[in-house]
Tab-separated table of C-alpha atoms in Angstrom:
chain	number	residue	atom	x	y	z
A	99	MET	CA	0.000	0.000	0.000
A	100	SER	CA	1.556	3.316	-1.120
A	101	ASP	CA	1.058	6.769	0.332
A	102	ALA	CA	-1.630	9.004	-1.136
A	103	ILE	CA	-0.215	12.079	0.618
A	104	VAL	CA	3.436	12.808	1.366
A	105	VAL	CA	4.577	15.954	3.173
A	106	GLU	CA	8.234	16.528	4.015
A	107	GLY	CA	9.582	19.552	5.881
A	108	VAL	CA	6.884	21.958	4.731
A	109	HIS	CA	7.070	25.544	5.983
A	110	LYS	CA	4.569	28.348	5.532
A	111	ARG	CA	5.066	31.814	6.991
A	112	TYR	CA	2.865	34.866	7.208
A	113	GLY	CA	5.371	37.591	7.937
A	114	VAL	CA	7.095	36.572	11.162
A	115	LYS	CA	4.387	34.058	12.061
A	116	ARG	CA	5.080	30.415	11.181
A	117	ALA	CA	1.834	28.655	10.315
A	118	LEU	CA	3.687	25.482	9.304
A	119	ASP	CA	7.099	24.819	10.795
A	120	GLY	CA	8.621	21.748	9.136
A	121	LEU	CA	5.441	19.676	8.800
A	122	ASP	CA	5.963	15.986	7.982
A	123	LEU	CA	3.020	13.750	7.108
A	124	ALA	CA	2.360	10.467	5.283
A	125	VAL	CA	-1.156	9.177	4.578
A	126	ARG	CA	-1.697	5.631	3.337
A	127	ARG	CA	-4.088	5.046	0.445
A	128	GLY	CA	-7.608	3.962	1.370
A	129	THR	CA	-7.396	5.131	4.987
A	130	VAL	CA	-8.738	7.949	7.132
A	131	HIS	CA	-5.896	9.994	8.595
A	132	GLY	CA	-6.826	12.411	11.345
A	133	VAL	CA	-4.945	15.667	11.897
A	134	LEU	CA	-5.716	16.766	15.419
A	135	GLY	CA	-4.881	20.052	17.080
A	136	PRO	CA	-6.251	23.253	18.601
A	137	ASN	CA	-7.189	26.416	16.752
A	138	GLY	CA	-4.083	27.966	15.228
A	139	ALA	CA	-2.091	24.726	15.155
A	140	GLY	CA	-1.796	24.785	11.347
A	141	LYS	CA	-4.502	22.303	10.342
A	142	THR	CA	-6.333	24.480	7.841
A	143	THR	CA	-3.081	25.896	6.443
A	144	ALA	CA	-1.914	22.337	5.761
A	145	VAL	CA	-5.146	21.532	3.934
A	146	ARG	CA	-4.900	24.705	1.858
A	147	VAL	CA	-1.340	23.804	0.840
A	148	LEU	CA	-2.270	20.230	-0.057
A	149	THR	CA	-5.299	21.303	-2.100
A	150	THR	CA	-3.196	23.851	-4.071
A	151	LEU	CA	-5.058	26.859	-2.611
A	152	LEU	CA	-1.883	28.117	-0.929
A	153	ARG	CA	1.780	27.889	-1.918
A	154	HIS	CA	4.192	26.762	0.764
A	155	ASP	CA	7.582	28.389	1.252
A	156	GLU	CA	9.828	25.361	1.758
A	157	GLY	CA	9.662	21.585	1.663
A	158	ARG	CA	7.909	19.017	-0.521
A	159	ALA	CA	4.252	18.000	-0.712
A	160	GLU	CA	2.663	15.418	-3.001
A	161	VAL	CA	-0.942	14.290	-3.370
A	162	ALA	CA	-1.917	11.231	-5.441
A	163	GLY	CA	1.658	11.100	-6.740
A	164	PHE	CA	1.799	14.713	-7.985
A	165	ASP	CA	3.646	17.706	-6.566
A	166	VAL	CA	1.185	20.294	-5.268
A	167	ARG	CA	3.276	23.171	-6.602
A	168	SER	CA	4.604	21.998	-9.976
A	169	ASP	CA	1.655	19.693	-10.853
A	170	ALA	CA	-1.180	21.660	-9.261
A	171	ALA	CA	-3.648	21.023	-12.100
A	172	GLU	CA	-3.133	17.254	-11.882
A	173	VAL	CA	-3.608	17.373	-8.092
A	174	ARG	CA	-6.874	19.284	-8.464
A	175	ARG	CA	-8.214	16.644	-10.862
A	176	ARG	CA	-7.751	13.950	-8.226
A	177	ILE	CA	-9.009	15.582	-5.046
A	178	GLY	CA	-12.200	16.704	-3.331
A	179	LEU	CA	-12.479	19.286	-0.556
A	180	LEU	CA	-15.103	19.824	2.110
A	181	GLY	CA	-14.310	23.033	3.981
A	182	GLN	CA	-15.615	24.379	7.261
A	183	HIS	CA	-18.427	26.339	5.630
A	184	ALA	CA	-21.274	25.154	3.409
A	185	ALA	CA	-20.676	25.530	-0.323
A	186	VAL	CA	-24.200	24.693	-1.514
A	187	ASP	CA	-26.930	27.106	-2.636
A	188	GLU	CA	-29.736	27.054	-0.077
A	189	GLU	CA	-32.367	28.238	-2.564
A	190	LEU	CA	-31.776	25.286	-4.883
A	191	GLY	CA	-32.791	21.696	-4.259
A	192	GLY	CA	-30.237	19.056	-3.315
A	193	ARG	CA	-30.304	17.489	-6.780
A	194	GLN	CA	-30.013	20.890	-8.479
A	195	ASN	CA	-26.941	21.686	-6.403
A	196	LEU	CA	-25.228	18.459	-7.361
A	197	GLU	CA	-26.119	18.886	-11.025
A	198	MET	CA	-24.668	22.407	-10.898
A	199	PHE	CA	-21.406	21.103	-9.426
A	200	GLY	CA	-21.322	18.415	-12.116
A	201	ARG	CA	-21.707	20.981	-14.881
A	202	LEU	CA	-18.975	23.145	-13.315
A	203	TYR	CA	-16.702	20.099	-13.579
A	204	HIS	CA	-17.682	19.704	-17.260
A	205	LEU	CA	-19.471	16.378	-16.789
A	206	GLY	CA	-22.213	17.206	-19.280
A	207	ALA	CA	-25.936	17.454	-18.475
A	208	ARG	CA	-26.783	13.759	-18.642
A	209	ARG	CA	-23.747	12.538	-16.731
A	210	ALA	CA	-24.147	15.288	-14.103
A	211	GLY	CA	-27.751	14.209	-13.528
A	212	LEU	CA	-26.836	10.543	-13.195
A	213	ARG	CA	-24.012	11.370	-10.799
A	214	ALA	CA	-26.348	13.561	-8.727
A	215	ASP	CA	-28.878	10.730	-8.407
A	216	GLU	CA	-26.124	8.270	-7.453
A	217	LEU	CA	-24.749	10.537	-4.722
A	218	LEU	CA	-28.174	11.420	-3.314
A	219	GLU	CA	-28.896	7.724	-2.951
A	220	ARG	CA	-25.475	7.014	-1.471
A	221	PHE	CA	-25.877	9.636	1.246
A	222	GLY	CA	-29.500	8.946	2.118
A	223	LEU	CA	-30.868	12.099	0.473
A	224	ALA	CA	-32.803	10.609	-2.430
A	225	ASP	CA	-36.198	11.352	-0.851
A	226	THR	CA	-35.309	15.006	-0.251
A	227	GLY	CA	-33.355	15.704	-3.437
A	228	ARG	CA	-35.943	18.110	-4.829
A	229	LYS	CA	-36.488	19.960	-1.552
A	230	ALA	CA	-34.782	23.357	-1.140
A	231	VAL	CA	-31.567	23.033	0.871
A	232	LYS	CA	-32.738	25.782	3.266
A	233	GLN	CA	-35.236	23.201	4.564
A	234	TYR	CA	-32.495	20.652	5.332
A	235	SER	CA	-31.199	19.924	8.825
A	236	GLY	CA	-27.552	20.710	9.605
A	237	GLY	CA	-26.538	17.085	9.171
A	238	MET	CA	-28.344	16.833	5.833
A	239	ARG	CA	-26.605	19.966	4.541
A	240	ARG	CA	-23.197	18.624	5.457
A	241	ARG	CA	-23.990	15.301	3.803
A	242	LEU	CA	-24.975	17.219	0.677
A	243	ASP	CA	-21.718	19.201	0.943
A	244	LEU	CA	-19.873	15.906	1.194
A	245	ALA	CA	-21.707	14.571	-1.850
A	246	ALA	CA	-20.765	17.706	-3.807
A	247	SER	CA	-17.092	17.214	-2.954
A	248	LEU	CA	-17.316	13.727	-4.477
A	249	ILE	CA	-18.933	14.726	-7.756
A	250	THR	CA	-15.796	13.748	-9.713
A	251	ASP	CA	-15.129	10.598	-7.637
A	252	PRO	CA	-11.783	11.885	-6.250
A	253	GLU	CA	-8.929	9.651	-5.152
A	254	VAL	CA	-8.243	11.814	-2.100
A	255	LEU	CA	-10.796	13.757	-0.058
A	256	PHE	CA	-9.904	16.548	2.360
A	257	LEU	CA	-12.342	17.190	5.201
A	258	ASP	CA	-11.473	20.364	7.107
A	259	GLU	CA	-13.360	20.264	10.415
A	260	PRO	CA	-16.466	18.851	8.674
A	261	THR	CA	-18.754	18.690	11.717
A	262	THR	CA	-18.083	22.074	13.327
A	263	GLY	CA	-21.373	23.507	14.589
A	264	LEU	CA	-23.388	20.314	14.153
A	265	ASP	CA	-25.424	18.720	16.911
A	266	PRO	CA	-24.632	15.103	17.937
A	267	ARG	CA	-27.122	13.645	15.450
A	268	GLY	CA	-25.690	15.683	12.575
A	269	ARG	CA	-22.150	14.659	13.502
A	270	ALA	CA	-23.167	10.997	13.571
A	271	GLU	CA	-24.705	11.352	10.092
A	272	VAL	CA	-21.479	12.791	8.693
A	273	TRP	CA	-19.392	10.102	10.419
A	274	SER	CA	-21.500	7.398	8.812
A	275	ALA	CA	-21.017	8.999	5.397
A	276	VAL	CA	-17.234	9.192	5.866
A	277	ARG	CA	-17.065	5.512	6.834
A	278	SER	CA	-18.883	4.597	3.636
A	279	LEU	CA	-16.268	6.492	1.607
A	280	THR	CA	-13.289	4.617	2.986
A	281	ALA	CA	-15.127	1.342	2.513
A	282	GLY	CA	-15.120	2.250	-1.187
A	283	GLY	CA	-11.371	2.943	-1.226
A	284	THR	CA	-11.268	6.741	-0.940
A	285	THR	CA	-8.359	8.235	1.015
A	286	VAL	CA	-9.518	10.809	3.566
A	287	LEU	CA	-7.500	13.464	5.381
A	288	LEU	CA	-9.626	14.723	8.267
A	289	THR	CA	-8.750	17.768	10.341
A	290	THR	CA	-10.654	18.180	13.571
A	291	GLN	CA	-10.687	19.693	17.032
A	292	TYR	CA	-13.044	16.983	18.216
A	293	LEU	CA	-11.144	14.210	19.950
A	294	GLU	CA	-14.079	11.845	19.760
A	295	GLU	CA	-14.274	12.390	16.001
A	296	ALA	CA	-10.649	11.384	15.494
A	297	ASP	CA	-11.156	8.411	17.800
A	298	GLN	CA	-14.212	7.239	15.860
A	299	LEU	CA	-13.007	7.712	12.293
A	300	ALA	CA	-9.228	7.790	11.927
A	301	ASP	CA	-7.025	4.780	11.202
A	302	ARG	CA	-4.045	6.912	12.218
A	303	ILE	CA	-3.774	10.295	13.890
A	304	SER	CA	-1.175	13.037	13.683
A	305	VAL	CA	-1.226	15.460	16.600
A	306	ILE	CA	0.074	18.870	15.524
A	307	ASP	CA	0.938	21.967	17.487
A	308	ASP	CA	2.629	25.157	16.314
A	309	GLY	CA	2.729	23.928	12.725
A	310	ARG	CA	4.502	20.601	13.219
A	311	VAL	CA	3.657	17.011	14.122
A	312	ILE	CA	4.391	16.243	17.770
A	313	ALA	CA	3.082	12.646	17.790
A	314	GLU	CA	1.584	10.121	15.400
A	315	GLY	CA	0.029	6.675	15.546
A	316	THR	CA	-3.236	4.842	16.070
A	317	ALA	CA	-5.598	6.178	18.729
A	318	ASP	CA	-4.738	3.225	20.986
A	319	ARG	CA	-0.998	3.797	20.571
A	320	LEU	CA	-1.313	7.479	21.385
A	321	LYS	CA	-3.380	6.719	24.461
A	322	ALA	CA	-0.783	4.186	25.602
A	323	MET	CA	1.774	7.002	25.654
A	324	VAL	CA	0.129	8.427	28.782
A	325	GLY	CA	-0.366	5.101	30.545
A	326	GLY	CA	-2.579	2.045	30.394
A	327	ASP	CA	-6.054	1.350	31.719
A	328	ARG	CA	-7.023	2.719	35.092
A	329	ILE	CA	-9.716	2.476	37.744
A	330	ASP	CA	-11.460	5.671	38.788
A	331	VAL	CA	-13.252	5.666	42.115
A	332	VAL	CA	-15.275	8.554	43.529
A	333	VAL	CA	-15.609	8.042	47.275
A	334	ARG	CA	-18.769	9.376	48.926
A	335	GLY	CA	-17.115	10.463	52.161
A	336	ALA	CA	-13.994	12.636	51.982
A	337	ASP	CA	-12.933	11.324	55.385
A	338	ARG	CA	-12.462	7.825	53.885
A	339	LEU	CA	-10.196	8.920	51.007
A	340	ALA	CA	-6.912	7.932	52.635
A	341	GLU	CA	-8.276	4.551	53.685
A	342	ALA	CA	-9.656	3.875	50.210
A	343	ALA	CA	-6.357	4.925	48.624
A	344	ALA	CA	-4.503	2.381	50.742
A	345	LEU	CA	-6.866	-0.353	49.543
A	346	LEU	CA	-6.232	0.477	45.872
A	347	GLY	CA	-2.502	-0.221	46.262
A	348	GLU	CA	0.556	1.205	44.536
A	349	GLY	CA	0.411	3.948	41.970
A	350	VAL	CA	-2.832	5.492	43.227
A	351	THR	CA	-3.348	9.241	42.833
A	352	VAL	CA	-5.760	11.292	44.919
A	353	ASP	CA	-7.835	14.314	43.885
A	354	GLU	CA	-9.222	15.561	47.186
A	355	ASP	CA	-11.444	18.236	45.676
A	356	ARG	CA	-13.334	15.682	43.585
A	357	ARG	CA	-12.932	12.822	46.080
A	358	LEU	CA	-11.433	10.913	43.147
A	359	LEU	CA	-8.957	8.043	43.354
A	360	ARG	CA	-7.177	6.843	40.250
A	361	ALA	CA	-5.160	3.612	40.150
A	362	PRO	CA	-3.478	1.517	37.407
A	363	ALA	CA	-5.568	-1.418	36.158
A	364	PRO	CA	-3.384	-3.623	33.935
A	365	ASP	CA	-5.816	-6.539	34.126
A	366	ARG	CA	-8.960	-4.397	33.856
A	367	MET	CA	-11.902	-6.541	34.983
A	368	ARG	CA	-9.986	-8.433	37.666
A	369	ALA	CA	-8.741	-5.143	39.058
A	370	LEU	CA	-12.287	-3.789	39.028
A	371	ALA	CA	-13.643	-6.841	40.842
A	372	ARG	CA	-10.866	-6.671	43.466
A	373	THR	CA	-11.493	-2.983	44.061
A	374	VAL	CA	-15.252	-3.377	44.452
A	375	ARG	CA	-14.765	-6.284	46.865
A	376	ALA	CA	-12.150	-4.431	48.951
A	377	LEU	CA	-14.317	-1.318	49.269
A	378	GLU	CA	-17.378	-3.357	50.241
A	379	GLU	CA	-15.451	-5.278	52.890
A	380	ALA	CA	-14.144	-2.011	54.363
A	381	GLY	CA	-17.597	-0.436	54.284
A	382	ILE	CA	-16.464	2.423	52.031
A	383	GLU	CA	-19.233	3.698	49.768
A	384	ALA	CA	-18.368	4.726	46.207
A	385	GLU	CA	-20.489	7.185	44.230
A	386	ASP	CA	-18.893	6.016	40.989
A	387	ILE	CA	-16.427	3.336	39.976
A	388	ALA	CA	-15.305	2.440	36.467
A	389	VAL	CA	-12.430	1.130	34.365
A	390	ARG	CA	-11.316	3.741	31.870
A	391	ARG	CA	-8.718	4.158	29.160
A	392	PRO	CA	-6.698	7.338	28.671
A	393	THR	CA	-8.393	9.795	26.352
A	394	LEU	CA	-7.007	11.762	23.443
A	395	ASP	CA	-7.552	14.861	25.598
A	396	GLU	CA	-4.967	13.512	28.028
A	397	VAL	CA	-2.636	12.604	25.160
A	398	PHE	CA	-2.729	16.137	23.828
A	399	LEU	CA	-2.216	17.771	27.213
A	400	SER	CA	0.609	15.378	28.002
A	401	LEU	CA	2.371	15.975	24.681
A	402	THR	CA	2.101	19.740	24.759
A	403	GLY	CA	2.642	20.063	28.501
A	404	ALA	CA	-0.410	22.327	28.573
A	405	GLY	CA	-2.409	22.565	31.734
A	406	ASP	CA	-4.793	25.073	30.202
A	407	GLU	CA	-7.856	23.273	28.929
A	408	ALA	CA	-8.670	26.215	26.693
A	409	HIS	CA	-5.624	25.284	24.631
A	410	ALA	CA	-6.718	21.671	24.210
A	411	PRO	CA	-8.902	20.292	21.416
A	412	LYS	CA	-12.557	19.680	22.115
A	413	GLY	CA	-13.842	16.324	23.253
A	414	THR	CA	-15.224	14.218	26.028
A	415	GLU	CA	-13.806	11.351	28.001
A	416	VAL	CA	-14.715	7.962	26.593
A	417	ALA	CA	-15.411	5.392	29.271
A	418	ALA	CA	-14.266	1.811	28.806
């Protein structure tokens, strides 16, 4: 399996500000590769460089085997792009929008119509294809946007924060559509601030900060960088914290404000059973007890050394 995207030492400056500072990236064909980072990390700049919308200052970048600077026209023939903002006309129907995109790509009237029908069916919009887009839900609009980006059946699709502003149902609809793309062999580069989104969709993840990659791997590998599974116990009575901590054994950490104990759990369910039994025998009541894995939030904070949650990407803890 070869790489659909190759980025080596790419720099992009705006005056004295470095938007990309030696970015390196490799994306395997037929996979979803997540690029994760906070606002200002360089995610959108990277997408703009790779889609030929912006020229980089130094380094090399190839998409689908073509250099984004010297072979920009060939790159554009092989890619699709879904940006952060809707590109469809809200006064037109879904089918009319897709036909319009088809004609803009010189597909011809008949072929544009057939492609529109195919994409509406593929993304569950066939029944609403003649309805004005202004009547669509947020999730439906983004699915239509996604369909429009696929009008030419691109080899590589760039999704730049595709679910920003959507409610949970809309995000789930877009996620389902993205999964169907990779099942058909499309390569997807996904930028996101949502940790859960990267966790759900990406085969591999690159964490970037200040315009460069600071870690890369599968979600599980990145989580392993900040430790293995753990048991979290919230003790009802603060006066029993020290006693409960002693029962949990070595490696336990105590958060007195939240009455939270956290201990390593290398054997997961056995550790959970032992902890529950020990607390019951000691008569210590727990408000909550669960086995959890590290989250991508914790990975990011650990890698950047940031204690400020405002600097971290968005997301929620995923319980085991």
